[in-house]
mmCIF file of C-alpha atoms and ligand atoms in Angstrom:
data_model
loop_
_atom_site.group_PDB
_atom_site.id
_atom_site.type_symbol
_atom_site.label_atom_id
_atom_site.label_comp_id
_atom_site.label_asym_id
_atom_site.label_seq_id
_atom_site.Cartn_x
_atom_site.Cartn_y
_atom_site.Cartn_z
ATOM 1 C CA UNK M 1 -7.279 24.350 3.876
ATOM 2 C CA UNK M 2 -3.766 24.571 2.147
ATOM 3 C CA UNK M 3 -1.679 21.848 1.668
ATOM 4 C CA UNK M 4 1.997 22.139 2.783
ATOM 5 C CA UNK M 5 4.580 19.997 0.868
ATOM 6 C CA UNK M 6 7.512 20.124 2.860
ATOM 7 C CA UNK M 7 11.222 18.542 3.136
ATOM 8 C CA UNK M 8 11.875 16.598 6.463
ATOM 9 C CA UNK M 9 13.591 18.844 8.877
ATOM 10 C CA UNK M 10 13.709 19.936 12.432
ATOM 11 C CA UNK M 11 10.809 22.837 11.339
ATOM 12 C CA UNK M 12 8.650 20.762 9.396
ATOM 13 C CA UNK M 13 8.818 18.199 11.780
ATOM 14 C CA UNK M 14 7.707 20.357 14.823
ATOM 15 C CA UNK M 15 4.720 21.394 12.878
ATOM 16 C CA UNK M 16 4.052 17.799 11.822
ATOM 17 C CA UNK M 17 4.097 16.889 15.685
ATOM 18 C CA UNK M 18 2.049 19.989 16.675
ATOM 19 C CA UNK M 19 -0.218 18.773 14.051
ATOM 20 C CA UNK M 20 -0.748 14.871 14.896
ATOM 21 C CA UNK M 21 -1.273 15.600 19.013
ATOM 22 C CA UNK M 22 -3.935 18.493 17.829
ATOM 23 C CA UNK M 23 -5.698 15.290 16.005
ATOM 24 C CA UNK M 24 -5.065 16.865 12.194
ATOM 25 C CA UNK M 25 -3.852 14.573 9.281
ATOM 26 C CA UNK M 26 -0.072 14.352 7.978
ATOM 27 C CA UNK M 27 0.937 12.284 4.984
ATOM 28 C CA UNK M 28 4.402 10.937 5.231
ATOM 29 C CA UNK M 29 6.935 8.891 3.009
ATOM 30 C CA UNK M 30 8.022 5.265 3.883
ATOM 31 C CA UNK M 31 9.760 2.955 2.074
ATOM 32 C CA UNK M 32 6.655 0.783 0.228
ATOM 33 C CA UNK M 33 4.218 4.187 -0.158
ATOM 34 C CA UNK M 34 3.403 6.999 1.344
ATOM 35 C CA UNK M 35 0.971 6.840 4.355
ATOM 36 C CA UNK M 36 -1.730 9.305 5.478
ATOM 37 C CA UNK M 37 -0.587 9.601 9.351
ATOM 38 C CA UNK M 38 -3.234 9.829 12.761
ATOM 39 C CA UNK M 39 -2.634 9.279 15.954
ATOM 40 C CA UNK M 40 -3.437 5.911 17.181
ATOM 41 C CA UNK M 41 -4.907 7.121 20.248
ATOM 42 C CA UNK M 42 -7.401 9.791 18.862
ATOM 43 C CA UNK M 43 -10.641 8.891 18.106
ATOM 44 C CA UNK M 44 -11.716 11.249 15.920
ATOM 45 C CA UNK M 45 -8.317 11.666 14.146
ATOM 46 C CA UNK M 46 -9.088 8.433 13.026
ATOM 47 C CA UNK M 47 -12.205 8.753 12.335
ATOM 48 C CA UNK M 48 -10.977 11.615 10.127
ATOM 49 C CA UNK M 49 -8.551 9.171 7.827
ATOM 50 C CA UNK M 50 -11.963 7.636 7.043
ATOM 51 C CA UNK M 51 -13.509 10.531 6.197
ATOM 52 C CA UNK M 52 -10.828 12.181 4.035
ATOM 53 C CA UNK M 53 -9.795 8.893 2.022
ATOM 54 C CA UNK M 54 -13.586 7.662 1.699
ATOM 55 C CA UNK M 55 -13.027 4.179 3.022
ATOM 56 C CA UNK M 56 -14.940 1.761 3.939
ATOM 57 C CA UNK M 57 -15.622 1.598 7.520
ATOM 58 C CA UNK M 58 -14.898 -1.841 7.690
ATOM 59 C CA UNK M 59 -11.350 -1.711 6.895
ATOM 60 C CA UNK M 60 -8.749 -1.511 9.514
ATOM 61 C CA UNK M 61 -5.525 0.216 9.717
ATOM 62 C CA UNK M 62 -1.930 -0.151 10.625
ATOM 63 C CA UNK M 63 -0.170 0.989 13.017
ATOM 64 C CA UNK M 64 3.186 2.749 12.719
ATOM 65 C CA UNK M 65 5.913 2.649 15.541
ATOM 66 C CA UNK M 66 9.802 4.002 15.428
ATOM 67 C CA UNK M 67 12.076 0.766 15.984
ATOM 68 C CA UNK M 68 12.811 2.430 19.956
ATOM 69 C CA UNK M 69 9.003 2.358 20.683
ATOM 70 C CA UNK M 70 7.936 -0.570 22.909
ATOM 71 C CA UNK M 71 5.133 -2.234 20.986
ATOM 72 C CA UNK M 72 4.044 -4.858 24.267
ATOM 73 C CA UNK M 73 1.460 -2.825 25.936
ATOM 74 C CA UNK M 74 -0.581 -2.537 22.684
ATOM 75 C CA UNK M 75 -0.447 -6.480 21.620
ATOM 76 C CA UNK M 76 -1.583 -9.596 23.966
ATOM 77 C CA UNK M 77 1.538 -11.697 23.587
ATOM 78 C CA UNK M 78 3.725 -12.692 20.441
ATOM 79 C CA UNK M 79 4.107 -16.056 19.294
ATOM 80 C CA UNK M 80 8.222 -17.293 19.226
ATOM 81 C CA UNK M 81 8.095 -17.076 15.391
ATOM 82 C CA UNK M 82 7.048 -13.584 15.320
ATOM 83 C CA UNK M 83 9.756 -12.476 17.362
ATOM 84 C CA UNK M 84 12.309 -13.632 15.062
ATOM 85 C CA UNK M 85 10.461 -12.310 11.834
ATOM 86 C CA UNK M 86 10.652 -9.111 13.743
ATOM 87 C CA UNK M 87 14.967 -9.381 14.299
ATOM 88 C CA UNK M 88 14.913 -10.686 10.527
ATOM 89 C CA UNK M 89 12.814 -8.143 9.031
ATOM 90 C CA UNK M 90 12.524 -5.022 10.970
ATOM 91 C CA UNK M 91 12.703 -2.075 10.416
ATOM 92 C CA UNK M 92 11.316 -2.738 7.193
ATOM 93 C CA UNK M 93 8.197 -3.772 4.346
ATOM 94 C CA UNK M 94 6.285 -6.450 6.867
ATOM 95 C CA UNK M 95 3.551 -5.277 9.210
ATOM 96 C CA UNK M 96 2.338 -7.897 11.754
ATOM 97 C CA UNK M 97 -1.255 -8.639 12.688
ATOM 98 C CA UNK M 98 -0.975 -9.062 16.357
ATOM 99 C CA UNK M 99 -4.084 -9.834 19.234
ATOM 100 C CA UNK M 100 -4.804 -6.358 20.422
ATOM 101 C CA UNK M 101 -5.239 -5.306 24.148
ATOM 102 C CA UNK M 102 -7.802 -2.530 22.661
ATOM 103 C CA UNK M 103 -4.946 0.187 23.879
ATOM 104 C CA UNK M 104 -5.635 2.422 20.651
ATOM 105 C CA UNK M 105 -8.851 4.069 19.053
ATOM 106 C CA UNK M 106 -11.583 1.328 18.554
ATOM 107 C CA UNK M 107 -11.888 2.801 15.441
ATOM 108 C CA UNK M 108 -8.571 1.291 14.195
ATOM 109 C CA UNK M 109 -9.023 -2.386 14.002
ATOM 110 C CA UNK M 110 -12.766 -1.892 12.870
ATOM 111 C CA UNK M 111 -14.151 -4.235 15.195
ATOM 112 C CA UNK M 112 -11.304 -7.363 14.974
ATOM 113 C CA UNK M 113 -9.648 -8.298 18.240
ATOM 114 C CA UNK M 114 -6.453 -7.908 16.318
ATOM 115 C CA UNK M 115 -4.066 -4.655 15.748
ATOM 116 C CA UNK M 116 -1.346 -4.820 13.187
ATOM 117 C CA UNK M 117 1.886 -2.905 13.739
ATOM 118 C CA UNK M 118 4.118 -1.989 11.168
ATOM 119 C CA UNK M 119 7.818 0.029 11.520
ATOM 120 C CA UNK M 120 8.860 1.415 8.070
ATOM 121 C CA UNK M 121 12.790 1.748 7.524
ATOM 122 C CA UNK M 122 12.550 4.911 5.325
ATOM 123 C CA UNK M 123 14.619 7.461 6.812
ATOM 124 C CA UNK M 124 11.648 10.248 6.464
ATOM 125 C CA UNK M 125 9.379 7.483 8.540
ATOM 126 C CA UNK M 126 11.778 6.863 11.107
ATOM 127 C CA UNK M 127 12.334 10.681 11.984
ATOM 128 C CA UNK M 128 8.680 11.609 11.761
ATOM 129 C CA UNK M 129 7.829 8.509 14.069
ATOM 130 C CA UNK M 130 10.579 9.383 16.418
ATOM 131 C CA UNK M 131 9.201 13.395 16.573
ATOM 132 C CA UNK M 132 5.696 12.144 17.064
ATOM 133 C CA UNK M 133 6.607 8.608 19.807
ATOM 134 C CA UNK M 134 2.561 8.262 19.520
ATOM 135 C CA UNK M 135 1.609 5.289 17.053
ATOM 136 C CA UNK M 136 0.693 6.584 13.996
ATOM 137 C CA UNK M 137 -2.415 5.124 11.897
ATOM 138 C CA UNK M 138 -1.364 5.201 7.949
ATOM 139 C CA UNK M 139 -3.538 3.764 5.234
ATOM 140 C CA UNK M 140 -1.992 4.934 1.993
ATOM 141 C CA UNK M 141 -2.337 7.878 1.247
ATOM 142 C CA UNK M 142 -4.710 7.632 -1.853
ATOM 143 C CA UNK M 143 -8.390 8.465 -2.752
ATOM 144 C CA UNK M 144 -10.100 4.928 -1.842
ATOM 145 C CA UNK M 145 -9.711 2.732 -4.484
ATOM 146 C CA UNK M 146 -7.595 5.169 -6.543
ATOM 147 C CA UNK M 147 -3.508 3.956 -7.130
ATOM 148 C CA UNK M 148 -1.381 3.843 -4.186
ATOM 149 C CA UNK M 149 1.024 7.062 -3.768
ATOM 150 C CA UNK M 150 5.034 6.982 -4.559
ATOM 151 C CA UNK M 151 5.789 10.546 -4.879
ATOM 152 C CA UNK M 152 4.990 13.717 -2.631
ATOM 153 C CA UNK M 153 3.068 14.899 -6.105
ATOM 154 C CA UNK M 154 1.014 11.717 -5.967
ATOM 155 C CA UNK M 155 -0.457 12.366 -2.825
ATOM 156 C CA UNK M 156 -1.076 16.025 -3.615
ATOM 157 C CA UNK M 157 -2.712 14.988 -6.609
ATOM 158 C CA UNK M 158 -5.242 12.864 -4.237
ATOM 159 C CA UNK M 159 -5.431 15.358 -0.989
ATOM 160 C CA UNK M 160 -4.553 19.191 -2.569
ATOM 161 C CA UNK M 161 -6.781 21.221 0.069
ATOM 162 C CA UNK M 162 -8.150 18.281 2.403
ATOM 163 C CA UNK M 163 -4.562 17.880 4.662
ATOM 164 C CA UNK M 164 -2.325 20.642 6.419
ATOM 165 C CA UNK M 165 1.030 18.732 5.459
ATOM 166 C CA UNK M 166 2.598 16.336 3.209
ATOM 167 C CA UNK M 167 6.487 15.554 4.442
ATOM 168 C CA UNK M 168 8.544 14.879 1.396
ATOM 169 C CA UNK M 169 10.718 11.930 1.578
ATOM 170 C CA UNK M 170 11.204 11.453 -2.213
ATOM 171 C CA UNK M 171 10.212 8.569 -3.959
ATOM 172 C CA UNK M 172 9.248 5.471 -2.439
ATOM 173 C CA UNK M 173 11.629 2.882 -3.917
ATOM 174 C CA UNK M 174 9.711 -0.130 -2.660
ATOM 175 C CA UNK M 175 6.851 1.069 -4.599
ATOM 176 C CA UNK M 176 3.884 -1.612 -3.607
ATOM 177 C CA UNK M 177 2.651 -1.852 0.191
ATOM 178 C CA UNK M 178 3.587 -4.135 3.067
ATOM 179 C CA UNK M 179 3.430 -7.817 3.316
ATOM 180 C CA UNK M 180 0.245 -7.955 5.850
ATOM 181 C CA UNK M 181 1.303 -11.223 7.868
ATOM 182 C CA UNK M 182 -0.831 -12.690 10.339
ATOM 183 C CA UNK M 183 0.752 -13.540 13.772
ATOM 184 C CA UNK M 184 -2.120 -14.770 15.813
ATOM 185 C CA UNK M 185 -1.654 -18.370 14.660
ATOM 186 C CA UNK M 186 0.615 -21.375 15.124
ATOM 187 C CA UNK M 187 2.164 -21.181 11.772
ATOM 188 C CA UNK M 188 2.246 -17.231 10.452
ATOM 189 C CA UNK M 189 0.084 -16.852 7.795
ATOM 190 C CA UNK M 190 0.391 -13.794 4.429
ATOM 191 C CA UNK M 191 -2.989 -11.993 4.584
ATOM 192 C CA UNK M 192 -1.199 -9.639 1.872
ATOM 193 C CA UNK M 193 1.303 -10.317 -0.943
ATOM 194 C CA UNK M 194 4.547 -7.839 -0.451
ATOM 195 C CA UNK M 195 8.544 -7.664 -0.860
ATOM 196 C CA UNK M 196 8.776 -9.469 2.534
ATOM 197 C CA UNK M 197 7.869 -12.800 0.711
ATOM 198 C CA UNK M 198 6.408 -16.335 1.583
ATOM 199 C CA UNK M 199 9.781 -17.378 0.642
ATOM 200 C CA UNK M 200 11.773 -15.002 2.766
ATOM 201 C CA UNK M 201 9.706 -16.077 6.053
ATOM 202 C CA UNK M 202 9.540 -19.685 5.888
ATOM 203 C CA UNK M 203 13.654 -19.390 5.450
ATOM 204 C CA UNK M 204 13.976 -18.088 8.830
ATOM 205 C CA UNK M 205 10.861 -19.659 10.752
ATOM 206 C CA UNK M 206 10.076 -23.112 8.697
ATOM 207 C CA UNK M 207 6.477 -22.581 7.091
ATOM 208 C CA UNK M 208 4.487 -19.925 5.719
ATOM 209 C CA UNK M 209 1.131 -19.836 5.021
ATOM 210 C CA UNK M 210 -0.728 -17.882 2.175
ATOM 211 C CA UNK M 211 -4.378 -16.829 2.807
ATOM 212 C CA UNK M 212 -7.294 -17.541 0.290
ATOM 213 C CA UNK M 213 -10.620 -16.605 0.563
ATOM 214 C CA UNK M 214 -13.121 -18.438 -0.137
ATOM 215 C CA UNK M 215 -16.005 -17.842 -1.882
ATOM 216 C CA UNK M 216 -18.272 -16.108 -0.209
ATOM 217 C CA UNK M 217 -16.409 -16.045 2.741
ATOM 218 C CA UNK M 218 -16.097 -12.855 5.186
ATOM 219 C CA UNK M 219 -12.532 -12.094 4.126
ATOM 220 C CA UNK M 220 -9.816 -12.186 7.030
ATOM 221 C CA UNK M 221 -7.704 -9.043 6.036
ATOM 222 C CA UNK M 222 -10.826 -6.572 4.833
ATOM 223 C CA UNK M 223 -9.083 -4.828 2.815
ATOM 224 C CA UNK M 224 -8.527 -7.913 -0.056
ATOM 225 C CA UNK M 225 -12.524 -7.595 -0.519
ATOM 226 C CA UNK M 226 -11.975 -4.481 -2.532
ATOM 227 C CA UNK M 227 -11.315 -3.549 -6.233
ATOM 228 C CA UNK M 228 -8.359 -1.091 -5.394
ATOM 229 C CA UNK M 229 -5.367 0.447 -7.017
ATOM 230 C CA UNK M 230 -7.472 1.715 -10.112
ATOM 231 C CA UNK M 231 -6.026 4.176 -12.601
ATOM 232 C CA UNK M 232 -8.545 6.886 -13.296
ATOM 233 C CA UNK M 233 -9.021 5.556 -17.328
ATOM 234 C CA UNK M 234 -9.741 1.810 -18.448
ATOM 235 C CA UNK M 235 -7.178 -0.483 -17.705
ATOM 236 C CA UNK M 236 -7.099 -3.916 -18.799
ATOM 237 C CA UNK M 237 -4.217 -6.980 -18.033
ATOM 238 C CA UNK M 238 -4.086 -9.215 -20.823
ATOM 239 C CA UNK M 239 -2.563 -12.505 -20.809
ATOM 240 C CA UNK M 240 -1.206 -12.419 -24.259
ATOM 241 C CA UNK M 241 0.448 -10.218 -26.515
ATOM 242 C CA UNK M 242 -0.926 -10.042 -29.952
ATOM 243 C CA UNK M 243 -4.244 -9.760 -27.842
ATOM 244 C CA UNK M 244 -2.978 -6.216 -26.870
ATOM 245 C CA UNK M 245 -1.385 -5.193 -30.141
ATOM 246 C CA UNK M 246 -4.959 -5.362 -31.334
ATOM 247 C CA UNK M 247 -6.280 -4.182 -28.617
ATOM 248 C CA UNK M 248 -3.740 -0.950 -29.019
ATOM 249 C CA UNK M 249 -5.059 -0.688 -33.102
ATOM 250 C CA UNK M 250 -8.607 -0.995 -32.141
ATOM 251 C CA UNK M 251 -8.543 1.728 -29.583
ATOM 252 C CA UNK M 252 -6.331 4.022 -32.088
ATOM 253 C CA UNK M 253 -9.070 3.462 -34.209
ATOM 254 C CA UNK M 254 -11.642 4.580 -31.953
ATOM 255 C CA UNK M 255 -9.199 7.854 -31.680
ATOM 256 C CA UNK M 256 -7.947 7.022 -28.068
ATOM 257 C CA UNK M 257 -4.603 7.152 -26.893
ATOM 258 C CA UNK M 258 -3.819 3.432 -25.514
ATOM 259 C CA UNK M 259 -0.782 2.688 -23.460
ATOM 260 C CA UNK M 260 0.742 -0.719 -23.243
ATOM 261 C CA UNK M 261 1.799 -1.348 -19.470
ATOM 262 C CA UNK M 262 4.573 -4.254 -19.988
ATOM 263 C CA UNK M 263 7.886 -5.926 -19.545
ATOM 264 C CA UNK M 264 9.314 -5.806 -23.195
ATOM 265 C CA UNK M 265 6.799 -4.001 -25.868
ATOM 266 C CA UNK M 266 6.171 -7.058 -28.389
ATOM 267 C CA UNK M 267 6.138 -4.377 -31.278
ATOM 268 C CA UNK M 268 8.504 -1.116 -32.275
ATOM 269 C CA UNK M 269 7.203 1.939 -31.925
ATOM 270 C CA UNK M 270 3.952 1.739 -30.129
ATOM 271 C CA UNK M 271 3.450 3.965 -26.363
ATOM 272 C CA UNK M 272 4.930 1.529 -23.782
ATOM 273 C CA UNK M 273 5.029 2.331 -19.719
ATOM 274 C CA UNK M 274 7.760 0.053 -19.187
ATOM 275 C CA UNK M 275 7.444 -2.097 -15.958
ATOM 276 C CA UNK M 276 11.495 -3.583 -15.922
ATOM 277 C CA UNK M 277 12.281 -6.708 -15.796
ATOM 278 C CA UNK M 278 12.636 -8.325 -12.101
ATOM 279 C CA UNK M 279 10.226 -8.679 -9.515
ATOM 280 C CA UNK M 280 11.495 -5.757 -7.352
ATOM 281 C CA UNK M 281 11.792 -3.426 -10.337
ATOM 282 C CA UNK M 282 8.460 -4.349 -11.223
ATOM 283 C CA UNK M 283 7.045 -3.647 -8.033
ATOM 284 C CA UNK M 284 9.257 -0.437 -8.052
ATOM 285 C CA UNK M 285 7.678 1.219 -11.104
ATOM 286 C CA UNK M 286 4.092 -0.516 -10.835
ATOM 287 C CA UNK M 287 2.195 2.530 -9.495
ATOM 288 C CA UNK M 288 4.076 5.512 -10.808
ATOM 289 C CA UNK M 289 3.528 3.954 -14.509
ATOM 290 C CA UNK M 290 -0.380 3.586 -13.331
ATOM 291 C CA UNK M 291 -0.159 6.785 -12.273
ATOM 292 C CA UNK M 292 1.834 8.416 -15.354
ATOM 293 C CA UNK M 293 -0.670 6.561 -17.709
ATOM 294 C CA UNK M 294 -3.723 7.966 -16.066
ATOM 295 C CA UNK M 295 -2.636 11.353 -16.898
ATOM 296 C CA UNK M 296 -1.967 10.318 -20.595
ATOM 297 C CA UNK M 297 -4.241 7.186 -22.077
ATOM 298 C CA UNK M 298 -7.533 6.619 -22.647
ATOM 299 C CA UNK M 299 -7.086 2.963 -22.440
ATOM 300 C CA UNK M 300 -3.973 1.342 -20.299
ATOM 301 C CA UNK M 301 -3.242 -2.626 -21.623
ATOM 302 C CA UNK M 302 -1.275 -4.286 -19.043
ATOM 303 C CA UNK M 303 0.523 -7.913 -20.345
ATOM 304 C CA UNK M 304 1.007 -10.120 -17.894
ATOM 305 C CA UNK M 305 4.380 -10.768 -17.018
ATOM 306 C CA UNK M 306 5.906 -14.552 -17.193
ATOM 307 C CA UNK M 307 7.867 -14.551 -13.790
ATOM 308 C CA UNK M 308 6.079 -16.403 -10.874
ATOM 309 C CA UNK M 309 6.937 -16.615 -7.386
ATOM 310 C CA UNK M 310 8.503 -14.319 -4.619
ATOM 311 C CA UNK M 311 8.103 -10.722 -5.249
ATOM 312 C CA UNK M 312 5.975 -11.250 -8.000
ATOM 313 C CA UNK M 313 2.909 -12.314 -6.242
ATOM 314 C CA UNK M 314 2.754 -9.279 -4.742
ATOM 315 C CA UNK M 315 3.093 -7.202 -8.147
ATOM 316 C CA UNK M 316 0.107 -9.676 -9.591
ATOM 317 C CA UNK M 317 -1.901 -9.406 -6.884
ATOM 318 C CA UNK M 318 -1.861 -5.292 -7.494
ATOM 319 C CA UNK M 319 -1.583 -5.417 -10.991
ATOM 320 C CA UNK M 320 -5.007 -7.779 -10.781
ATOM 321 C CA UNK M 321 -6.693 -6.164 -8.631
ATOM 322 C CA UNK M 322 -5.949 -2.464 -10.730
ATOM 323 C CA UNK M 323 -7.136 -4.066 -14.198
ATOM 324 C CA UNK M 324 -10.308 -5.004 -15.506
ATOM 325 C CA UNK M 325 -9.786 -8.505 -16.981
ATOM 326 C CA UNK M 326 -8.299 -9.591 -14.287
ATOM 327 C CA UNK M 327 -10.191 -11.764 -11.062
ATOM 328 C CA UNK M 328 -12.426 -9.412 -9.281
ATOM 329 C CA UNK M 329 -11.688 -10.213 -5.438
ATOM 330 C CA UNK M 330 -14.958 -8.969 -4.464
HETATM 331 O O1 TXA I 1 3.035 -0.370 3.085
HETATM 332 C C1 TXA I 1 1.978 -0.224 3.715
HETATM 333 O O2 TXA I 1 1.469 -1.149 4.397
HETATM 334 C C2 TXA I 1 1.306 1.138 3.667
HETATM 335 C C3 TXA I 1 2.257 2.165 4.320
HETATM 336 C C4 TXA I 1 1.673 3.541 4.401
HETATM 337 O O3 TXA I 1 2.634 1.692 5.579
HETATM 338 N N1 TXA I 1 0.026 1.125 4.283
HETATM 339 C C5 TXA I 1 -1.042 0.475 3.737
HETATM 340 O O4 TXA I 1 -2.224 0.623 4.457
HETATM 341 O O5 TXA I 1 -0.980 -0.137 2.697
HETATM 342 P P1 TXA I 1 -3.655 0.255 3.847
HETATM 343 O O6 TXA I 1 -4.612 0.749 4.868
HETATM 344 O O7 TXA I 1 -3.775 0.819 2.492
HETATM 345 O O8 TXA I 1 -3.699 -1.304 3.840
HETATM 346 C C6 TXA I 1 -3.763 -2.020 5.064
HETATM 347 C C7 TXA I 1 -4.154 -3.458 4.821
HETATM 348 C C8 TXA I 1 -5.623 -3.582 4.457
HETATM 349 O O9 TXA I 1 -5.750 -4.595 3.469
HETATM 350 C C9 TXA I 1 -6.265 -4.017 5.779
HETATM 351 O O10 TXA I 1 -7.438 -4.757 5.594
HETATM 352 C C10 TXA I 1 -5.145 -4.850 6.395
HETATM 353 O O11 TXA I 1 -3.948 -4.202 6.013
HETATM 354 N N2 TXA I 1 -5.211 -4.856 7.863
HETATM 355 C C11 TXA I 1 -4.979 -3.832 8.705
HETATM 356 N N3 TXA I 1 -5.180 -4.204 9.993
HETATM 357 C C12 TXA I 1 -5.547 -5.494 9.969
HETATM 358 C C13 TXA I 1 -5.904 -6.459 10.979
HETATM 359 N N4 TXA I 1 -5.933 -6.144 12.257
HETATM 360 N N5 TXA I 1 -6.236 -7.705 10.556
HETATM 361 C C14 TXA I 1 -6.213 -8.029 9.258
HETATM 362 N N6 TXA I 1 -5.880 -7.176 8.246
HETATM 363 C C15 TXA I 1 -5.553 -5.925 8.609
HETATM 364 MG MG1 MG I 2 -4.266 1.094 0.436
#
């Protein structure tokens, strides 16, 4: 099959509709990462986003929707909060875990009574949701476990010869996926770290709630039980930085080509991917430096960054979950 990379226009979107209703695959930008698009409805198009990214079965999708397309047949009710985290936040980085009225594949919500609904704000998203009015299934659009897409190229890189069409939105300036919030509750609860932050949504409905799982415990979101996001050579995250310098020297030694992922490079002269400096620029440039170091190290040394809170916890929770080193969620 060849893979079409193509601007969003009036053409390519035609042929991305034709393609979605005749159950093919079409990966499209928003504003966290590009998604690999389904239709909702179509069991074996989903089926097929399985298939093509290799993921686990057990791992359920989101669903897409314009910000015209009437979301109530497809969820059992909404909880008062969620409808003003919705007018807060929407269009934009939060999808919502709602209880589903089983109105899309089965094979979406792999099994939970639950459907979450996201509606990107991305300009490319919007246009291509609006051309297609079907909710659209998008898991990023990367190999399992491989780094999340933020560039057309990315996802080529990943799906070159397995999809008919990538729509080219640019870069993704968001850069790390949604905030995954649970609505099913009294109190909404974070099943996923993102830029819509624990902060953000207890200023506008009182309380937020972070999920942990437990040991041992069959996780709520599926998705946080797997090692994800990895670069294609070693990567480690590293707490301190005279711990990587030698970690850099030893791997020179070995006649590698390390690459220190970090803030501020604690030494001239040494290969640096640099991250930035706030939370949002971190989360910005997080996978495209993964993604540029893959193609260049043999060894990528992450240092973990100082800041704590908003934003951040969603850039530590990636940056974790890409490095060895760091707590292994499954
Ligand atoms: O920014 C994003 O969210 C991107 C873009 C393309 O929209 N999509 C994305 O999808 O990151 P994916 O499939 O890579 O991650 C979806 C996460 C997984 O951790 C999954 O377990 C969780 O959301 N999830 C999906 N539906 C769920 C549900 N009904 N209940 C709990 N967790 C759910
Ligand atoms: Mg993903």
């Amino acid at each position: 099959m060849k893979t079409e990379v193509l601007p969003v226009n009036e053409q390519s979107l035609a042929l991305a509709k034709q393609l979605i209703l005749a159950g093919e695959l079409v990966a499209f930008h928003t504003e966290t990462v590009y998604g690999l698009g389904a239709d909702a409805r179509n069991d074996e198009a989903v089926k097929k986003v399985f298939e093509v990214k290799g993921r686990p079965q057990d791992n359920p999708l989101i669903s897409h929707v314009h910000t015209e397309y009437d979301i109530t047949p497809l969820i059992d009710g909404e909880p008062p909060y969620a409808q003003a985290l919705r007018n807060a936040f929407l269009p934009g980085p939060l999808t919502m875990v709602y209880p589903s009225t089983g109105r899309v594949s089965k094979y979406v919500s792999c099994g939970l009574n639950t459907l979450s609904i996201r509606v990107p704000a991305s300009q490319s998203a919007q246009a291509f949701l609006r051309a297609v009015n079907v909710p659209i299934v998008a898991p990023s659009a990367n190999l399992s476990k491989h780094v999340s897409p933020v560039t057309a190229e990315h996802v080529l890189d990943d799906f070159n010869g397995k999809i008919p069409l990538i729509l080219d939105g640019g870069a993704c300036t968001g850069g790390i996926e949604s905030t995954v919030l649970d609505c099913t509750g009294n109190v909404p609860q974070i099943l996923r770290a993102g830029l819509v932050t624990r902060e953000m949504i207890a200023s506008v409905v009182g309380a937020c709630d972070v999920y942990h799982m437990a040991k041992g415990e069959k996780p709520k979101s599926p998705g946080m039980a797997y090692k994800h996001y990895s670069p294609r050579c070693e990567t480690v995250l590293l707490k301190d930085a005279d711990e990587a310098i030698e970690r850099y020297f030893e791997e020179e030694k070995k006649g590698g080509v390390p690459y220190l992922l970090c803030t501020r490079s604690p030494k001239e002269g040494l290969r640096v991917l640099p991250l930035g400096e706030s939370g949002e620029e971190m989360a910005s440039n997080l996978y495209a430096r993964l993604r540029e170091g893959e193609r260049n190290a043999t060894l990528i040394i992450a240092i973990e960054p100082n800041e704590r809170g908003g934003v951040m916890d969603g850039v530590l929770n990636r940056l974790t979950r890409a490095c060895k080193g760091g707590e292994d969620e499954t």
